[in-house]
Short mmCIF file of C-alpha atoms in Angstrom, two decimals:
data_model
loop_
_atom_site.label_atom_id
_atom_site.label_comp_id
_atom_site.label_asym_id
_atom_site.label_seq_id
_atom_site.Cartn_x
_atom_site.Cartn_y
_atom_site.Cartn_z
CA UNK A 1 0.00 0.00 0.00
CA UNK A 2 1.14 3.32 -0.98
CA UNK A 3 2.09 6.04 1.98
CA UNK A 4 -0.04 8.69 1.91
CA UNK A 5 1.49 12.34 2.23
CA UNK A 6 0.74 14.01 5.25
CA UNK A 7 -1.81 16.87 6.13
CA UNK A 8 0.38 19.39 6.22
CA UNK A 9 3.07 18.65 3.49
CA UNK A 10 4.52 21.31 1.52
CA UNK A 11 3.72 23.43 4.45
CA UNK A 12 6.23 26.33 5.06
CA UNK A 13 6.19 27.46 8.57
CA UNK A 14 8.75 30.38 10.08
CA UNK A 15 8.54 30.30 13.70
CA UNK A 16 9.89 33.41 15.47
CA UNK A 17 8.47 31.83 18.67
CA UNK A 18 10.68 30.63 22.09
CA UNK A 19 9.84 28.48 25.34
CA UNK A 20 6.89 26.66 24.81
CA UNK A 21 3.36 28.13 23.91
CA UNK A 22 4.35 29.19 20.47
CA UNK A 23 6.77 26.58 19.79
CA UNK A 24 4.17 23.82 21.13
CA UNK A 25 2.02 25.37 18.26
CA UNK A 26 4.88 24.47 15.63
CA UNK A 27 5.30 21.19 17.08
CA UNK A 28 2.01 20.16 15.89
CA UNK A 29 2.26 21.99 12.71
CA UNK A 30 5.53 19.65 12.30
CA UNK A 31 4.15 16.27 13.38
CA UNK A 32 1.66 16.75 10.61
CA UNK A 33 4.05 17.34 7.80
CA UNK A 34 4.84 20.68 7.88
CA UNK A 35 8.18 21.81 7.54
CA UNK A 36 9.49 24.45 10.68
CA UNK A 37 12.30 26.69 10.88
CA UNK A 38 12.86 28.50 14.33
CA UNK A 39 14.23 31.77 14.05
CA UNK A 40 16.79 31.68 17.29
CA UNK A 41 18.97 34.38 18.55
CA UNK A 42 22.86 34.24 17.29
CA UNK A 43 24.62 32.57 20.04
CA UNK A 44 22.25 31.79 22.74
CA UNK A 45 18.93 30.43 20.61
CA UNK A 46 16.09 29.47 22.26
CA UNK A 47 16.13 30.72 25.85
CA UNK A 48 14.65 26.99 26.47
CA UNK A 49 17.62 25.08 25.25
CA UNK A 50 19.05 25.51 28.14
CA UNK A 51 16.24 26.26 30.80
CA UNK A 52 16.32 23.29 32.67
CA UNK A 53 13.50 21.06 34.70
CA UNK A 54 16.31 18.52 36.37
CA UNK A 55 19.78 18.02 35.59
CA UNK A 56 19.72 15.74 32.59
CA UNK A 57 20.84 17.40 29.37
CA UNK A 58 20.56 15.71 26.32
CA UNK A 59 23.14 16.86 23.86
CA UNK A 60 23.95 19.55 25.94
CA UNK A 61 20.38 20.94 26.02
CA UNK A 62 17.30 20.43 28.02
CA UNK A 63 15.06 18.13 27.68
CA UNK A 64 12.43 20.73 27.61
CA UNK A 65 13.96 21.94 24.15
CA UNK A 66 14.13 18.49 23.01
CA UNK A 67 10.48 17.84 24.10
CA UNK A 68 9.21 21.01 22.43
CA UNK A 69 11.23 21.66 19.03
CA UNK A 70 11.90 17.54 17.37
CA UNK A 71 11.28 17.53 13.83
CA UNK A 72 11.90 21.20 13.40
CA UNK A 73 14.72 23.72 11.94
CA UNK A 74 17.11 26.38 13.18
CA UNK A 75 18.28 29.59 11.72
CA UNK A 76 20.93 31.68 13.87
CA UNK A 77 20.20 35.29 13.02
CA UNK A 78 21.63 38.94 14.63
CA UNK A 79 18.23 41.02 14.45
CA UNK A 80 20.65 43.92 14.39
CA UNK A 81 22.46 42.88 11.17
CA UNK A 82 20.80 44.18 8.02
CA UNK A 83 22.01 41.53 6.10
CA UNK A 84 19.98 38.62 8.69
CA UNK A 85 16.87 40.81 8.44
CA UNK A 86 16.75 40.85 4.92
CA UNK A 87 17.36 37.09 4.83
CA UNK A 88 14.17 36.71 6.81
CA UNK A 89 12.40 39.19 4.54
CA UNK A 90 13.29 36.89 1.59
CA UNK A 91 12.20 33.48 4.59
CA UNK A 92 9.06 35.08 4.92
CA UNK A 93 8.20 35.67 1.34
CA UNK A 94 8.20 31.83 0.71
CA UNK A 95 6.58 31.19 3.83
CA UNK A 96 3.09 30.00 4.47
CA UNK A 97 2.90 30.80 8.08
CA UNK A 98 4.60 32.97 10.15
CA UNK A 99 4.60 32.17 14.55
CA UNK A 100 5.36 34.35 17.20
CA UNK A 101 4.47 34.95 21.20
CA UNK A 102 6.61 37.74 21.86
CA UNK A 103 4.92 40.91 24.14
CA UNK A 104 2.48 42.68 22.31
CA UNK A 105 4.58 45.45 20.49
CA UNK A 106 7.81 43.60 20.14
CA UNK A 107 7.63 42.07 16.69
CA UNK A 108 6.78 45.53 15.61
CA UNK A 109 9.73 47.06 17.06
CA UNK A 110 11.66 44.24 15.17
CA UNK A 111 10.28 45.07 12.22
CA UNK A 112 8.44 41.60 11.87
CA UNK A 113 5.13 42.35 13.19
CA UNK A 114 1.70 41.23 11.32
CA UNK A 115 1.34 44.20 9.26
CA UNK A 116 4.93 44.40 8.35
CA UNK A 117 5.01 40.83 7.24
CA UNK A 118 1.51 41.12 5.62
CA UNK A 119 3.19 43.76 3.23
CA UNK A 120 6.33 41.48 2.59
CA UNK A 121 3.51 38.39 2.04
CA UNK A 122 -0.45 39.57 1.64
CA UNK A 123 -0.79 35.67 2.00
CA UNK A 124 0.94 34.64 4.86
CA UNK A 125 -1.14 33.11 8.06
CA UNK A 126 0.31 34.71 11.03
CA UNK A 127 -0.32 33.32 14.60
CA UNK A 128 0.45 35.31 17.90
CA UNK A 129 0.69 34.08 21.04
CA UNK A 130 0.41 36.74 24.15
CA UNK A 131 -0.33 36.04 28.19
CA UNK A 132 -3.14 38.61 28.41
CA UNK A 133 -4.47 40.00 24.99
CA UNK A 134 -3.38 43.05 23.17
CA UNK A 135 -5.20 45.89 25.41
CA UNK A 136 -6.09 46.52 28.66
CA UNK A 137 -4.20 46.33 32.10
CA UNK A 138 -2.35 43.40 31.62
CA UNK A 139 -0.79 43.29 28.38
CA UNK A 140 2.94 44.19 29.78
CA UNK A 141 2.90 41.79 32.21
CA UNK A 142 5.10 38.36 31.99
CA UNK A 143 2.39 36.09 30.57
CA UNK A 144 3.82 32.75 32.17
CA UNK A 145 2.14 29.70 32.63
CA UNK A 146 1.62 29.76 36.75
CA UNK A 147 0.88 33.57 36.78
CA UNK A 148 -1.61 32.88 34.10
CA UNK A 149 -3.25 29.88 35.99
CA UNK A 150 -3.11 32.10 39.25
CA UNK A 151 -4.89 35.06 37.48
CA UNK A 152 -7.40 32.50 35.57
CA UNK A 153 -9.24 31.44 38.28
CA UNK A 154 -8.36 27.94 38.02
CA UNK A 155 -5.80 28.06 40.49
CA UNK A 156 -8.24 28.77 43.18
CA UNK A 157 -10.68 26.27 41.95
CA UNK A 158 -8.32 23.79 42.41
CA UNK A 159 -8.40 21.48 45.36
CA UNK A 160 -10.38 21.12 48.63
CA UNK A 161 -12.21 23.48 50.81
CA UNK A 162 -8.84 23.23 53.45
CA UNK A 163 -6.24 23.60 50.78
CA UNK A 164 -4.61 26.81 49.80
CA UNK A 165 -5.03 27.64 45.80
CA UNK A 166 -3.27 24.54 43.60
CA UNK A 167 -1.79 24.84 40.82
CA UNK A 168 -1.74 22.70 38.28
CA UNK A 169 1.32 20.72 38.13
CA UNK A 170 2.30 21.02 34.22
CA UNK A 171 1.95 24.14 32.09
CA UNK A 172 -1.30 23.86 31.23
CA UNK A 173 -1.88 27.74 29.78
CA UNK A 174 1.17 27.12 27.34
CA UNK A 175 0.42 23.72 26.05
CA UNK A 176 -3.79 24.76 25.52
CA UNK A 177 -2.56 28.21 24.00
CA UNK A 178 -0.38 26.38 21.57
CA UNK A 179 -3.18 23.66 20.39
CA UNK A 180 -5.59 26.81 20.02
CA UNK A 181 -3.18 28.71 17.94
CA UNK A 182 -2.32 25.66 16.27
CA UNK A 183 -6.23 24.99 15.67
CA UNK A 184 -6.45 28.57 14.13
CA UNK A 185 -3.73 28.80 12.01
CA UNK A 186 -5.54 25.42 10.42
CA UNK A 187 -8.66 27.11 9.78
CA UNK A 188 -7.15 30.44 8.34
CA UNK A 189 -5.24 27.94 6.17
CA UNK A 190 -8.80 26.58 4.86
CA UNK A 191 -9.98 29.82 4.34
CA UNK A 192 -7.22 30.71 2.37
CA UNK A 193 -7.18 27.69 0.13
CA UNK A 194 -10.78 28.70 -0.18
CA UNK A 195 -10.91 31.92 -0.44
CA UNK A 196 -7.63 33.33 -1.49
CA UNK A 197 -6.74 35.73 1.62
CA UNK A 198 -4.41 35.24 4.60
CA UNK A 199 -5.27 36.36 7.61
CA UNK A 200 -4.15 36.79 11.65
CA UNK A 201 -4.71 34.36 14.15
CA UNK A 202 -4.34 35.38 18.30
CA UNK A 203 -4.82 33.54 21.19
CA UNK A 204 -3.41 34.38 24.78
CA UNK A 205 -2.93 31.84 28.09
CA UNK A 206 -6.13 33.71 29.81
CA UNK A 207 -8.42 33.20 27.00
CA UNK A 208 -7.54 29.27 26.95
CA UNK A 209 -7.23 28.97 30.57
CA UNK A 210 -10.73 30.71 30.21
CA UNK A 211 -12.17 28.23 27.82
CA UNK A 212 -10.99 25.40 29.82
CA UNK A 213 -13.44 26.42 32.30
CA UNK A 214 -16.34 27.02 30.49
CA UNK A 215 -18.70 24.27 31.93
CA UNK A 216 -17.98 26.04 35.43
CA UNK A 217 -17.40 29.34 34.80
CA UNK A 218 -21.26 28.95 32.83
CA UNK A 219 -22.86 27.18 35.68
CA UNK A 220 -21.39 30.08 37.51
CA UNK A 221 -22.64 33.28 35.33
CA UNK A 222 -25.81 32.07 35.43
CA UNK A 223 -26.34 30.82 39.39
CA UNK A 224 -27.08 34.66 40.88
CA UNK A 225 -22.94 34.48 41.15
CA UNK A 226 -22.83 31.69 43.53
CA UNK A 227 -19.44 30.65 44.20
CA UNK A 228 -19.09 26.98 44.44
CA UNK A 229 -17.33 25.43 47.45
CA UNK A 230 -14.30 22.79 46.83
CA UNK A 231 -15.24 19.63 49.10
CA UNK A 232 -13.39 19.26 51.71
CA UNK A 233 -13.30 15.83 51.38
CA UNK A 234 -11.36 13.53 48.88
CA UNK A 235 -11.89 16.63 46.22
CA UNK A 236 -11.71 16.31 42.95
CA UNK A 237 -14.65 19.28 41.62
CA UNK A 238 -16.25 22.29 43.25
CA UNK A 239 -19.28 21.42 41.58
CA UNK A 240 -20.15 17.65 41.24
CA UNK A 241 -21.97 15.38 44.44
CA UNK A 242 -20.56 12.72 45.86
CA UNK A 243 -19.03 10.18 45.37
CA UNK A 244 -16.93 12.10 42.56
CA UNK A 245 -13.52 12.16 44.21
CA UNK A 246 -9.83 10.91 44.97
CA UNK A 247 -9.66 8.16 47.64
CA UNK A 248 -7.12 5.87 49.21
CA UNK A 249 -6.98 2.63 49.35
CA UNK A 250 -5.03 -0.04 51.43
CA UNK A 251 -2.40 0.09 48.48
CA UNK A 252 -2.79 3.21 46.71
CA UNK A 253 -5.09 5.38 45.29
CA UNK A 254 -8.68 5.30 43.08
CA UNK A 255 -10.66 7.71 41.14
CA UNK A 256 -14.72 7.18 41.46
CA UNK A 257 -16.17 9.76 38.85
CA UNK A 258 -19.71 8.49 39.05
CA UNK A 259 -21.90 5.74 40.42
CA UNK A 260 -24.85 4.49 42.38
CA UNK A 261 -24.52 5.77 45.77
CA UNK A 262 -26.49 2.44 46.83
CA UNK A 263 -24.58 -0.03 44.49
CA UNK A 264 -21.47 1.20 45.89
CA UNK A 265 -23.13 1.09 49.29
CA UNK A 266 -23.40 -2.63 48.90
CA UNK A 267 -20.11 -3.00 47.16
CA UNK A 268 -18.34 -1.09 49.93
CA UNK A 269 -20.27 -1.36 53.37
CA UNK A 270 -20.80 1.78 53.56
CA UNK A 271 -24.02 2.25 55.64
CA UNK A 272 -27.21 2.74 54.31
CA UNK A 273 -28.54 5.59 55.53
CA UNK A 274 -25.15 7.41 54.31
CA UNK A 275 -26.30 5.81 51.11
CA UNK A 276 -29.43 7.57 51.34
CA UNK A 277 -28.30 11.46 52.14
CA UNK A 278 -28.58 14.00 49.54
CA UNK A 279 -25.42 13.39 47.17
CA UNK A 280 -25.16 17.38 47.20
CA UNK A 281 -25.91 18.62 50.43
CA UNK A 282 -24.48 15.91 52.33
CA UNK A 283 -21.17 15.38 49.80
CA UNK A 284 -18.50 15.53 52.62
CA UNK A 285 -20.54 13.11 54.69
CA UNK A 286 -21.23 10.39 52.62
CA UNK A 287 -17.30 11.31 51.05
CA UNK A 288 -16.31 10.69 54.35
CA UNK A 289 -17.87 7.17 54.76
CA UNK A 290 -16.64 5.81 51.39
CA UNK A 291 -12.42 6.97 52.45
CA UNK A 292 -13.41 5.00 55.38
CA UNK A 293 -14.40 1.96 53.74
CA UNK A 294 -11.89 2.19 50.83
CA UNK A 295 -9.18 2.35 52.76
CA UNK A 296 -9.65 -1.30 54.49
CA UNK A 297 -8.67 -3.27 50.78
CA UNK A 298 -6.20 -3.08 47.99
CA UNK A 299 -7.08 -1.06 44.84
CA UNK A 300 -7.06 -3.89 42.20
CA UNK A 301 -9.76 -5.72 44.41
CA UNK A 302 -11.91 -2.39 44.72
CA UNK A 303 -11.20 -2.42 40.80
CA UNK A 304 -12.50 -5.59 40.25
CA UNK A 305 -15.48 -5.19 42.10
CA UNK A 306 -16.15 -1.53 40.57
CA UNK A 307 -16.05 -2.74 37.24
CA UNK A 308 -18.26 -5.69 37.25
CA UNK A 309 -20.98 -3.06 38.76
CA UNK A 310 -20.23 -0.55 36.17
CA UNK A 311 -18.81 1.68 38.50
CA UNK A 312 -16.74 4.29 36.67
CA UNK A 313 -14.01 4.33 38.60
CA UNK A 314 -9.72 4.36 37.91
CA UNK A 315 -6.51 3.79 39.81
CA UNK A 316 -4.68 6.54 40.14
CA UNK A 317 -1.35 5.79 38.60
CA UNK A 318 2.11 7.29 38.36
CA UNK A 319 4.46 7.24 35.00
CA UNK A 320 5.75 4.02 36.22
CA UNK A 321 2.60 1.86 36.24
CA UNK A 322 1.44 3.51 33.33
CA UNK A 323 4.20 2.85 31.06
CA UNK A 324 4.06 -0.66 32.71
CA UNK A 325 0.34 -1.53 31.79
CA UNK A 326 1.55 -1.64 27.76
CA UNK A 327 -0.86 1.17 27.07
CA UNK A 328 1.45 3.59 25.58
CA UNK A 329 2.60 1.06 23.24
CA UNK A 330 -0.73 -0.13 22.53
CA UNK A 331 -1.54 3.53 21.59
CA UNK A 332 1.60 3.76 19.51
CA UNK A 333 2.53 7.48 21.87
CA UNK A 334 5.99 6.63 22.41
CA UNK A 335 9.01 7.67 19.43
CA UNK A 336 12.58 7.87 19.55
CA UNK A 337 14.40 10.34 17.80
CA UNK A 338 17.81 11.07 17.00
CA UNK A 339 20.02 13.79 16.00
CA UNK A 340 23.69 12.79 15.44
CA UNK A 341 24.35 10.98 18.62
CA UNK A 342 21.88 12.50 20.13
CA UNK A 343 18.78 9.95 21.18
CA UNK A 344 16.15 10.31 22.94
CA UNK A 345 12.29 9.24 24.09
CA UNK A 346 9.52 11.35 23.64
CA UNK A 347 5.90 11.18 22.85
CA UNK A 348 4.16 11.38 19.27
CA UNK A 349 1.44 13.02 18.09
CA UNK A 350 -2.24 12.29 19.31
CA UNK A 351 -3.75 12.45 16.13
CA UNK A 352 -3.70 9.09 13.60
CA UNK A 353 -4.35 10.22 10.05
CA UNK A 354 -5.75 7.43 7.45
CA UNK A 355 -4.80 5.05 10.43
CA UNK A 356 -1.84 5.82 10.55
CA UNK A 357 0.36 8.10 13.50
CA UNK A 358 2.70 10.08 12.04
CA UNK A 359 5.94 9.42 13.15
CA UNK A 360 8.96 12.16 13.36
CA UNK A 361 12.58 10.98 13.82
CA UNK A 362 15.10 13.86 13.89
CA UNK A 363 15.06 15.31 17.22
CA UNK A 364 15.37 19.43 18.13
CA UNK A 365 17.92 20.68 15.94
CA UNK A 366 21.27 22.14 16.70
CA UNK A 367 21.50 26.03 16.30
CA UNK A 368 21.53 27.30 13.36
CA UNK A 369 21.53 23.89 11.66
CA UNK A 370 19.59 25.78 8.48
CA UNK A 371 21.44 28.98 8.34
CA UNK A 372 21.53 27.98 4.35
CA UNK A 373 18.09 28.78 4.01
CA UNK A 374 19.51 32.48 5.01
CA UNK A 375 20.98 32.70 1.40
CA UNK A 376 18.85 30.31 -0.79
CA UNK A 377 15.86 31.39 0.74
CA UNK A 378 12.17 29.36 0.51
CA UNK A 379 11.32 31.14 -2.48
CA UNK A 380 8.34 33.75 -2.92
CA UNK A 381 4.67 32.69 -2.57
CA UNK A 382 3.54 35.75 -2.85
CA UNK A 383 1.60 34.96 -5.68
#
């Protein structure tokens, strides 16, 4: 059977972006066949090659970088040089689309903003990533993940009624902003394809982190602005009744997300006029009774019971059990990709296309790997 060509194939992407929310953007335009060049400072690069979560490098760079930028390109420019910024004049003629999530008014300064590249390419897609918008009180400050979670809401949503605000322990505003820039820049492409224009895509971490609440922050707008209250027991939602919640066992640690309050009665021994209290009113209480009775046997035999009653319930694992229950490589998530002597494990994309996941092997590139493309150029699609 023939390969088919992926999505995105042909696809010319510049990527002025650094970190993660704009490069996490590119990474998906990558996976799916496009081809990405990251415009990195002379010298230094992306301030994430060496901004690191542990102490294991990887080729001398972090494993953040690695994580973020596989299956891309590098360019080393000097934005001061005249003769860099006209190479990236000629880059962004041939370019498709152009990525950035600089503070709002830096690409301008830089000369690379979207109506200064609009003018060098009427058809060029152009996505922005900020922290806080374009306007208003916020837009010069630092739009990073945690101060965007804290700001969002979400941070104080998090957790039980006794906890202080929790954060959510991966950068959630960064990854979400990316996929949503990532989702525009797809649908401006459409347009374009039909229609014959380019266009500008933005996004920021507060209007993702916004969208990620929606189900609560609606239930919210219209309940008279009635703030819910985080359980104080085994939490896991402001909003939901019991028995959704976190609980240990003997062994470990389960999930219940829904289920009978009297099947689970019967399955547990919890008592039955716990099993009988208002699931809302009374959610700490009957909560309460279940992290008793859960914590007397192992999780697998709580599993086994849960299941058979159509409980919808989990274990709560770590990275460890999960890659150990084969799931991963059932799924196909797992890759390794190499650059030089450079190899490493990382995940794929979570997207199959004609049944197939696309695969990419060449891991982050070295700085300024591409700096050719500063004198050949992509070519002009300005057409």
């Amino acid at each position: 059977m023939t390969s088919l060509p992926l999505p995105l194939e042909g696809l010319r992407v510049l990527d002025f972006s650094q970190f993660l929310a704009g490069p996490y953007a590119a990474l998906k335009l990558a996976d799916m066949g496009a081809e990405v060049v990251k415009v990195e400072r002379v010298g230094t690069g992306d301030l994430s090659r060496h901004l690191y979560l542990t102490d294991t490098r990887i080729g001398g760079e972090s494993t953040i970088f690695h994580a973020i930028n596989r299956n891309k390109r590098s360019v080393a420019v000097d934005m001061k040089s005249d003769a860099d910024r006209a190479a990236l004049h000629e880059l962004v003629q041939g370019a498709d689309v152009v990525l950035q999530n600089f503070r709002p008014g830096v690409m301008d300064r830089l000369g690379f903003g979207y109506e200064a590249v609009r003018a060098i390419n009427p058809k060029v897609i152009y996505g922005s990533v900020t922290g806080y918008g374009t306007e208003g009180p916020w837009v010069d400050l630092p739009g990073q993940d945690l101060l965007a979670q804290a700001r969002s809401g979400m941070m104080w949503l998090t957790g039980g009624a006794g906890d202080g605000p929790v954060a959510v322990g991966l950068p959630i505003g960064d990854v979400l902003a990316g996929a949503a820039l990532a989702h525009g820049v797809l649908a401006l492409l459409f347009r374009r394809e039909r229609h014959g224009i380019g266009g500008l895509v933005e996004t920021s971490l507060m209007e993702v982190l916004a969208d990620l609440q929606f189900e609560l922050l609606t239930t919210w707008l219209n309940d008279g602005g009635r703030m819910p209250q985080r359980s104080a027991q085994n939490p896991a939602h402001a909003y939901l009744a019991a028995p959704y919640g976190i609980y240990a066992t003997a062994d470990g640690h389960l999930a219940i997300a829904m289920g009978k309050l009297d099947i689970l009665a019967t399955i547990t021994g919890l008592d039955a006029a716990t099993a009988a209290l208002d699931p809302f009113a009374e959610r700490d209480r009957i909560k309460a009774g279940l992290a008793t009775a859960l914590a007397q046997k192992p999780t697998e035999a709580w599993m086994d019971a849960f299941i058979a009653a159509d409980i919808w319930a989990a274990p709560v694992l770590d990275w460890r059990q999960l890659v150990a229950t084969g799931m991963m490589e059932t799924l196909d998530m797992l890759q390794e990709v190499t650059r030089g002597d450079v190899r490493l494990r990382t995940t794929r994309l979570p997207i199959k296309f004609d049944g197939t996941r696309p695969a990419a092997h060449r891991a982050a590139p070295s700085l300024g790997e591409a700096n050719d493309l500063l004198t050949k150029g992509w070519g002009n699609r300005n057409g």
